[in-house]
Tab-separated table of C-alpha atoms in Angstrom:
chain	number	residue	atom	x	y	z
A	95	UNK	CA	15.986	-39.266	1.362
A	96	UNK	CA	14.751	-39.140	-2.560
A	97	UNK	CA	12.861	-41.957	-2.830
A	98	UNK	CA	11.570	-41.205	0.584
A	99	UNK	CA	9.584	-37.968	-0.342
A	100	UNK	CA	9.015	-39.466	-4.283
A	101	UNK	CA	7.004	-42.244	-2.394
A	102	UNK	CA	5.547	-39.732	0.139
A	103	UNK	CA	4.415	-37.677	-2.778
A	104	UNK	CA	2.801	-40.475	-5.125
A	105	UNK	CA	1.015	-42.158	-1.814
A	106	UNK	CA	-0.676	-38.102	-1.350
A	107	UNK	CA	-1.777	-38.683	-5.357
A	108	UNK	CA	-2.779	-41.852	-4.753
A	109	UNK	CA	-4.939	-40.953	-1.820
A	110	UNK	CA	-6.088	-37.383	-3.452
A	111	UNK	CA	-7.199	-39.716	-6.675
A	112	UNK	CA	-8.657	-41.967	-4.340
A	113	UNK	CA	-10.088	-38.970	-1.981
A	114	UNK	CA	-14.149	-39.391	-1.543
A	115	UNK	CA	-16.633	-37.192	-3.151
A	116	UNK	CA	-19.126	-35.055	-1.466
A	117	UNK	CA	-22.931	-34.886	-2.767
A	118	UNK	CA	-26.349	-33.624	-1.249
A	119	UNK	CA	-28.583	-35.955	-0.107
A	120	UNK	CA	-32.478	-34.924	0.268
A	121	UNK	CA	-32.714	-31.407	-1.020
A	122	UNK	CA	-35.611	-29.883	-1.081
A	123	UNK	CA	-36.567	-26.022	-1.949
A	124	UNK	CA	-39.576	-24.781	-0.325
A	125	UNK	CA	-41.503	-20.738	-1.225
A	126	UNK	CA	-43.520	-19.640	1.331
A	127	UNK	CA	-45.728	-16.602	0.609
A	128	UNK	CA	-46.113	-13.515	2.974
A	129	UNK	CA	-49.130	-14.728	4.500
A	130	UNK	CA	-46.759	-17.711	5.448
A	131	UNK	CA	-48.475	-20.158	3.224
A	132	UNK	CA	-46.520	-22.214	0.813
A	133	UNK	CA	-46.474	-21.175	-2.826
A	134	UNK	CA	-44.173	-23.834	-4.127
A	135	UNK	CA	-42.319	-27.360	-2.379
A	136	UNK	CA	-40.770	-29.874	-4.155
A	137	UNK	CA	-37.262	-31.573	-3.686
A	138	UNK	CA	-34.332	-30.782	-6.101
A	139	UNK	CA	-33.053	-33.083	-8.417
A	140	UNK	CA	-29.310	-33.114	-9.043
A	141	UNK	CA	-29.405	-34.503	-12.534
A	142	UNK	CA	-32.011	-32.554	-14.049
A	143	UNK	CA	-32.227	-29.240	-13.565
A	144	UNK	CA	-35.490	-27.779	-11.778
A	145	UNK	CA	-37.818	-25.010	-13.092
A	146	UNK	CA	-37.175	-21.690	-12.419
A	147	UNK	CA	-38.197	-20.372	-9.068
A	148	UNK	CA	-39.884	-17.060	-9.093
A	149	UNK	CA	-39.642	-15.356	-5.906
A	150	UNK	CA	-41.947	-12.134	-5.184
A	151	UNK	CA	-41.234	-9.102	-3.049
A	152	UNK	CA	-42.025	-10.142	0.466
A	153	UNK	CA	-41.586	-13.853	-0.505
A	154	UNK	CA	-39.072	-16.183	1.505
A	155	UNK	CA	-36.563	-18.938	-0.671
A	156	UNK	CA	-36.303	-21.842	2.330
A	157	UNK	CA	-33.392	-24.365	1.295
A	158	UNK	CA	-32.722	-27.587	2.958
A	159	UNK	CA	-30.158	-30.091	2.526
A	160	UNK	CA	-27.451	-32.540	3.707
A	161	UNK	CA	-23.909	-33.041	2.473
A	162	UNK	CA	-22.643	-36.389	2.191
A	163	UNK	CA	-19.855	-38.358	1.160
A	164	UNK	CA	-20.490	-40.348	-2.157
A	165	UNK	CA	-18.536	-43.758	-0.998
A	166	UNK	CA	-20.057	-44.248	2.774
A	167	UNK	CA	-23.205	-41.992	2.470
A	168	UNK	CA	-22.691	-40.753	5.231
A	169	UNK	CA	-22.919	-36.904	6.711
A	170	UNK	CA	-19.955	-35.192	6.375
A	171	UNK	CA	-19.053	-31.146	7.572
A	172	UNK	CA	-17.473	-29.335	4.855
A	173	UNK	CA	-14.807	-27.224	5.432
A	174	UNK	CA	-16.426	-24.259	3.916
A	175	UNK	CA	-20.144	-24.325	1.717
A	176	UNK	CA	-21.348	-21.203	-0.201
A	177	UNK	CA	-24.704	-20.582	-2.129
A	178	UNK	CA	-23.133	-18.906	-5.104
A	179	UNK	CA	-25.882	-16.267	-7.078
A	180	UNK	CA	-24.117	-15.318	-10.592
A	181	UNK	CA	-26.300	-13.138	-13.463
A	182	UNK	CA	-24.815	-14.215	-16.297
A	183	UNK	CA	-26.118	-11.309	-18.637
A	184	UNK	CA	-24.351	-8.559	-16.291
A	185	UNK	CA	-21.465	-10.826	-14.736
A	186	UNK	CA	-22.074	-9.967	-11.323
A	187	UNK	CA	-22.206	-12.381	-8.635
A	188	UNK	CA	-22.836	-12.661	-4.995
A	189	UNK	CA	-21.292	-15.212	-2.571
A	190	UNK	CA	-23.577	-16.290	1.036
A	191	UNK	CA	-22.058	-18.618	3.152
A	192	UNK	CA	-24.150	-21.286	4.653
A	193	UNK	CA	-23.884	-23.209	8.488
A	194	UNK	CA	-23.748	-26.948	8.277
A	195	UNK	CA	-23.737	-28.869	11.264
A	196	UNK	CA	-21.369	-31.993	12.256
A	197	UNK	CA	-23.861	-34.318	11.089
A	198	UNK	CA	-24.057	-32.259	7.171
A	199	UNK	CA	-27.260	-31.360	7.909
A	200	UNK	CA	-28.364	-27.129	6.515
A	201	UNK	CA	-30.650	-24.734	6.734
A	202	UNK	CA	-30.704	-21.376	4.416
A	203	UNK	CA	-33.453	-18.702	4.090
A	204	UNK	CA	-33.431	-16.454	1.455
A	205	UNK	CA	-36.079	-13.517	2.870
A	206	UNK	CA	-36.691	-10.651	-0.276
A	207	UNK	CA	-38.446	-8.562	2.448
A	208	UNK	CA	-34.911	-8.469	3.820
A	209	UNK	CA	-32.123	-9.485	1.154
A	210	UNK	CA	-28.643	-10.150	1.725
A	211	UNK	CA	-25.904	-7.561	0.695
A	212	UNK	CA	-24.389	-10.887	-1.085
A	213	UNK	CA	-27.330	-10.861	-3.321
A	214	UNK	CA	-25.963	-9.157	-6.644
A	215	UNK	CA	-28.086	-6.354	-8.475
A	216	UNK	CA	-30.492	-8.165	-9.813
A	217	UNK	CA	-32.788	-7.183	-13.387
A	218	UNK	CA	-34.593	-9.191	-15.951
A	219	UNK	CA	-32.799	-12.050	-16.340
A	220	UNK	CA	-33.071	-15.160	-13.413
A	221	UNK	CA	-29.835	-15.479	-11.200
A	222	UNK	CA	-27.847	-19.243	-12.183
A	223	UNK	CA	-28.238	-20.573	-8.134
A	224	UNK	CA	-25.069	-22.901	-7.185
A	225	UNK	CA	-23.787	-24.650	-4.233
A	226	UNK	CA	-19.900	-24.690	-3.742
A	227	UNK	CA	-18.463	-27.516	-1.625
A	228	UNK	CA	-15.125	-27.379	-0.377
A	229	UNK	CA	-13.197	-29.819	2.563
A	230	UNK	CA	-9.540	-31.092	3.043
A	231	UNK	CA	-9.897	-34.973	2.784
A	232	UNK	CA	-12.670	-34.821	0.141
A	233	UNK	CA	-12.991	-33.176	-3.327
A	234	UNK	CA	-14.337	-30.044	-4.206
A	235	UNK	CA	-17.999	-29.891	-5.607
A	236	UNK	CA	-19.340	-27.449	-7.609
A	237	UNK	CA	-23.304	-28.267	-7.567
A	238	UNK	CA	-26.161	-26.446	-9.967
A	239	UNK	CA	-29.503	-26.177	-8.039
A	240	UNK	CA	-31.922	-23.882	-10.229
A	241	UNK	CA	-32.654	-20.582	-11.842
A	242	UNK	CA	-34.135	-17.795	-9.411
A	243	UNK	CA	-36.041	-14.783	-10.512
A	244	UNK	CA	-36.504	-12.034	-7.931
A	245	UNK	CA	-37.295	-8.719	-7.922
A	246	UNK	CA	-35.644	-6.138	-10.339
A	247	UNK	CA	-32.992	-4.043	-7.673
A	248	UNK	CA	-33.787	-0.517	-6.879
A	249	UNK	CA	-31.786	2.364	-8.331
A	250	UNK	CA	-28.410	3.135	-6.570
A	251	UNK	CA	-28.895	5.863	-4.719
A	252	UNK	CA	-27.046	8.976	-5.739
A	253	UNK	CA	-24.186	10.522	-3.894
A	254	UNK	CA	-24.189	13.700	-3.173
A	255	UNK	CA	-20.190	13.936	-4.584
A	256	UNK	CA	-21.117	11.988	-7.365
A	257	UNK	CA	-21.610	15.349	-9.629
A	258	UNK	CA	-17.735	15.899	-9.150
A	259	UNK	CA	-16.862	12.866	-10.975
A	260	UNK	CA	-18.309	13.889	-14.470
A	261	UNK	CA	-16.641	16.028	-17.032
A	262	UNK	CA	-16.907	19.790	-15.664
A	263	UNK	CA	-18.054	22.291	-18.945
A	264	UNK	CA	-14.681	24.218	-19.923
A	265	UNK	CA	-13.586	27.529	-17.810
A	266	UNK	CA	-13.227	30.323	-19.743
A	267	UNK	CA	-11.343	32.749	-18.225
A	268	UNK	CA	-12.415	36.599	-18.493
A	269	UNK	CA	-9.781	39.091	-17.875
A	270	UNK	CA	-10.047	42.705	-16.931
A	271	UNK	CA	-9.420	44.592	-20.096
A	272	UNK	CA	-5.956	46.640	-19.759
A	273	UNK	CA	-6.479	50.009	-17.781
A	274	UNK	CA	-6.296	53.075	-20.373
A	275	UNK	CA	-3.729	55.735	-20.146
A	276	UNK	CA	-5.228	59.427	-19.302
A	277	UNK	CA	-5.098	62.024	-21.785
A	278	UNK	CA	-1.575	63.817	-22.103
A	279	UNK	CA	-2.411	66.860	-21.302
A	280	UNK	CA	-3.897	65.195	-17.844
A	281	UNK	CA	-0.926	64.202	-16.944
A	282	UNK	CA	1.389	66.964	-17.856
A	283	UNK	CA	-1.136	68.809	-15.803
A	284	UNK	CA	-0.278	66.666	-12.744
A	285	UNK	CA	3.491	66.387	-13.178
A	286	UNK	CA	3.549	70.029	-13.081
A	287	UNK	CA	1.824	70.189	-10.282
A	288	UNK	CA	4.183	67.586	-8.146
A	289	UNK	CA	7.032	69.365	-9.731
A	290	UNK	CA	5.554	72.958	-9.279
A	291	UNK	CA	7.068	73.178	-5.062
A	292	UNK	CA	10.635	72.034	-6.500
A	293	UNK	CA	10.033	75.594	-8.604
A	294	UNK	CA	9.251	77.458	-6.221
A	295	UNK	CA	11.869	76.172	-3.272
A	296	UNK	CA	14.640	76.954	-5.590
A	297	UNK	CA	13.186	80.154	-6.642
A	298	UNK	CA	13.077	81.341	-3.078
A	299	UNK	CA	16.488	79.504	-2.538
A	300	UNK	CA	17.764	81.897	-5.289
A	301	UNK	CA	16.658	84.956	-3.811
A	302	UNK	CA	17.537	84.128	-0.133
A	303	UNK	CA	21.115	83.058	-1.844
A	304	UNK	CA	21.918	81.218	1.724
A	305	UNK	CA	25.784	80.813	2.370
A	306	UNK	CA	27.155	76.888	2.488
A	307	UNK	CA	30.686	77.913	2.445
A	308	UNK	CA	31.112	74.208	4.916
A	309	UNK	CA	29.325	72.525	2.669
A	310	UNK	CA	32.073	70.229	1.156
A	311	UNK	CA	33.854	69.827	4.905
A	312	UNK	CA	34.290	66.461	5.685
A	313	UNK	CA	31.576	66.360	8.451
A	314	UNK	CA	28.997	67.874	6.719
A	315	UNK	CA	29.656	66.060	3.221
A	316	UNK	CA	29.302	62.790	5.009
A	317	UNK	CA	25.693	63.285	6.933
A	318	UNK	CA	24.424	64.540	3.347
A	319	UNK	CA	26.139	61.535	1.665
A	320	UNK	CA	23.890	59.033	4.027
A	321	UNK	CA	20.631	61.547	3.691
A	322	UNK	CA	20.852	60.755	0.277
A	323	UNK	CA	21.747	57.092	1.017
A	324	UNK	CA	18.256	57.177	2.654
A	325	UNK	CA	16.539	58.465	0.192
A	326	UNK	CA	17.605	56.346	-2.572
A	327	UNK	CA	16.904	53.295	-0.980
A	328	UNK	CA	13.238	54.622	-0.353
A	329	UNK	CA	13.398	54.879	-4.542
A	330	UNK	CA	14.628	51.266	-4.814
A	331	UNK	CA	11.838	50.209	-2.400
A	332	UNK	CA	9.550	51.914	-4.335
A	333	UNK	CA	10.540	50.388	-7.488
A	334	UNK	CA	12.207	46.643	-6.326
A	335	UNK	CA	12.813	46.386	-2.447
A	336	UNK	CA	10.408	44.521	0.123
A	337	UNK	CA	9.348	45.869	3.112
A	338	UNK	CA	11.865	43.462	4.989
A	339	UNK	CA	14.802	44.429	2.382
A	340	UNK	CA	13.843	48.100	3.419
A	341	UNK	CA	13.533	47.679	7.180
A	342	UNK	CA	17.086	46.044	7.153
A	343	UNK	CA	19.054	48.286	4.782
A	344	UNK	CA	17.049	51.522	6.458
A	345	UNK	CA	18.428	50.842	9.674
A	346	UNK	CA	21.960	50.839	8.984
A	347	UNK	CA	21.543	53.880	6.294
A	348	UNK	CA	19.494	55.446	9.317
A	349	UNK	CA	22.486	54.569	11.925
A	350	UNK	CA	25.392	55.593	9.895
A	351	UNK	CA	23.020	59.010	9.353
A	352	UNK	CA	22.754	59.105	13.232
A	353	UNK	CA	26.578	59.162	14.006
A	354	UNK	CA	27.303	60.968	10.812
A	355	UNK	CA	24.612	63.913	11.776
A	356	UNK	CA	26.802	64.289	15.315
A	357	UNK	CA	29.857	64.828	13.697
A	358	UNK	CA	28.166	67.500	11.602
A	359	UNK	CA	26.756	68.965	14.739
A	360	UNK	CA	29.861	68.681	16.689
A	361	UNK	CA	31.896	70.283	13.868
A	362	UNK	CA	29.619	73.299	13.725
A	363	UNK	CA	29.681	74.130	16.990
A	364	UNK	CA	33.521	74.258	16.991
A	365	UNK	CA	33.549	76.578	14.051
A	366	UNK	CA	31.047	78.759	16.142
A	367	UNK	CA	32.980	79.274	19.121
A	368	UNK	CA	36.013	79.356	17.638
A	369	UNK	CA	38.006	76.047	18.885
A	370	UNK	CA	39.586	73.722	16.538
A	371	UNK	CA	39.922	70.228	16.617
C-alpha cells in the first residue's frame, strides 16, 4: 500500500502543477454620475495598472467582468470571488463578495449614496481595489484592478457609554472629622443625674430598713440568681450581642426565671401559712 498512496500523492502534484489558471476576460469599469450620466468608461487593463478612479458622493462604481480559465478560455464559476478594498496608510480593509454566474460572467455596483458596511473607513488616501479568485480544480488568483478615491468617512458616532471607558479623575475621599468629647463637667453633670435615683432608692431603702431574713433560702436565691442572669445579658447585648444572640439566650434566662419565680412564690406561701415542705 506505500507506493500506492506515494503515486496517488505525486499524480495530485502533478495535476495541482499542471492545474489551469483563472484570468478576467473583458473588464471594463464604468462611473455614472447622479444624474445617471456617465462620468468615466473605459476597460481595465490587467498589465498596466489604470488611473485612479475618483468616485463622488452620490456617484455609482459599475464593474463588469468574466472569469476564465487561461488554457481553454473559456468561462469558468469560481468557487468563491471577492472585491478586496485595503487602505494601505491605516491597514484597514474591507472584503464584498461578488455573484458570478455558470457561464463566469459578473456584475458589481459600488453605490456611495448607499455604501457597503464592507467598505473600510475611508480618508485621504485612495483604497488599493483587488479581485480575489479562488476554485478547487484551478489556482488561486490574486488580481490588482485600480486605485479608488471616495469620500472621506463620517465621524463614528459616539456612544453614550463611551465616557466610562476613559480614565475617571482620582476620588478623594472626605471623612467626617472625629466627633468631640463634651466638656467634663457636662458629663459629670449627667452621670450624676442617671446615678442620682440609685441615691435616693437606697436612701429610702435605709430608712424603711425592710426585713429579707429569706433572702439567701434556696428558692428565693435562685429567681434572683436568673433576674440577674437577665440583666447581664441585656449588658452584653448592649456592648457585643445581636439581636438574634439576645432573643435566643433571653428566652431560656427568661424561662429558667419563670419556673424559678414559682418556686419562690410557692415557698412563700408555705412559710405564710405555716406548712412545711
Amino acid at each position: 500500500m506505500g507506493p500506492q498512496i506515494l503515486l496517488s500523492v505525486l499524480f495530485c502534484l502533478i495535476a495541482a502543477v499542471h492545474a489551469g489558471q483563472l484570468s478576467l476576460q473583458s473588464p471594463k469599469l464604468t462611473v455614472v454620475g447622479p444624474d445617471g450620466g456617465k462620468l468615466r468608461s473605459e476597460p481595465i487593463s490587467l498589465q498596466k495598472r489604470a488611473d485612479p478612479v475618483v468616485l463622488g458622493a452620490n456617484d455609482i462604481l459599475k464593474l463588469t467582468f468574466q472569469v476564465t480559465d487561461q488554457t481553454s478560455d473559456g468561462g469558468v464559476q469560481p468557487h468563491q470571488t471577492f472585491l478586496r478594498f485595503f487602505d494601505s496608510t491605516t491597514g484597514e480593509e474591507g472584503i464584498q463578495p461578488v455573484k458570478v454566474t455558470p457561464s463566469g460572467k459578473a456584475k458589481f455596483e459600488l453605490n456611495m449614496a448607499k455604501p457597503p458596511s464592507s467598505l473600510p473607513p475611508s480618508g485621504t488616501a485612495p483604497l488599493r481595489v483587488s479581485l480575489l479568485l479562488g476554485s478547487f480544480v484551478h489556482g488561486p488568483a490574486a488580481l490588482d484592478l485600480f486605485d479608488l478615491h471616495v469620500p472621506p468617512s463620517a465621524s463614528a458616532p459616539v456612544h453614550p457609554d463611551e465616557s466610562f471607558y476613559h480614565p475617571r479623575p482620582e476620588i478623594a475621599h472626605t471623612f467626617r472629622p472625629e466627633p468631640k468629647l463634651p466638656p467634663r463637667f457636662v458629663s459629670a453633670f449627667f452621670a450624676a443625674l442617671v446615678l442620682a435615683p440609685w441615691v435616693v432608692l437606697f436612701g429610702l431603702w435605709g430608712a424603711v430598713k425592710p426585713s429579707v431574713p429569706h433572702l439567701f433560702s434556696p428558692s428565693i436565691l435562685s429567681f434572683v440568681l436568673s433576674l440577674a442572669l437577665i440583666e447581664g445579658l441585656l449588658l452584653w447585648y448592649w456592648v457585643e450581642l445581636r439581636l438574634g444572640h439576645i432573643l435566643l439566650y433571653g428566652s431560656g434566662a427568661a424561662a429558667l426565671a419563670l419556673l424559678t419565680g414559682k418556686q419562690a412564690l410557692v415557698g412563700i406561701a408555705a412559710r405564710r401559712t405555716g406548712s412545711s415542705k
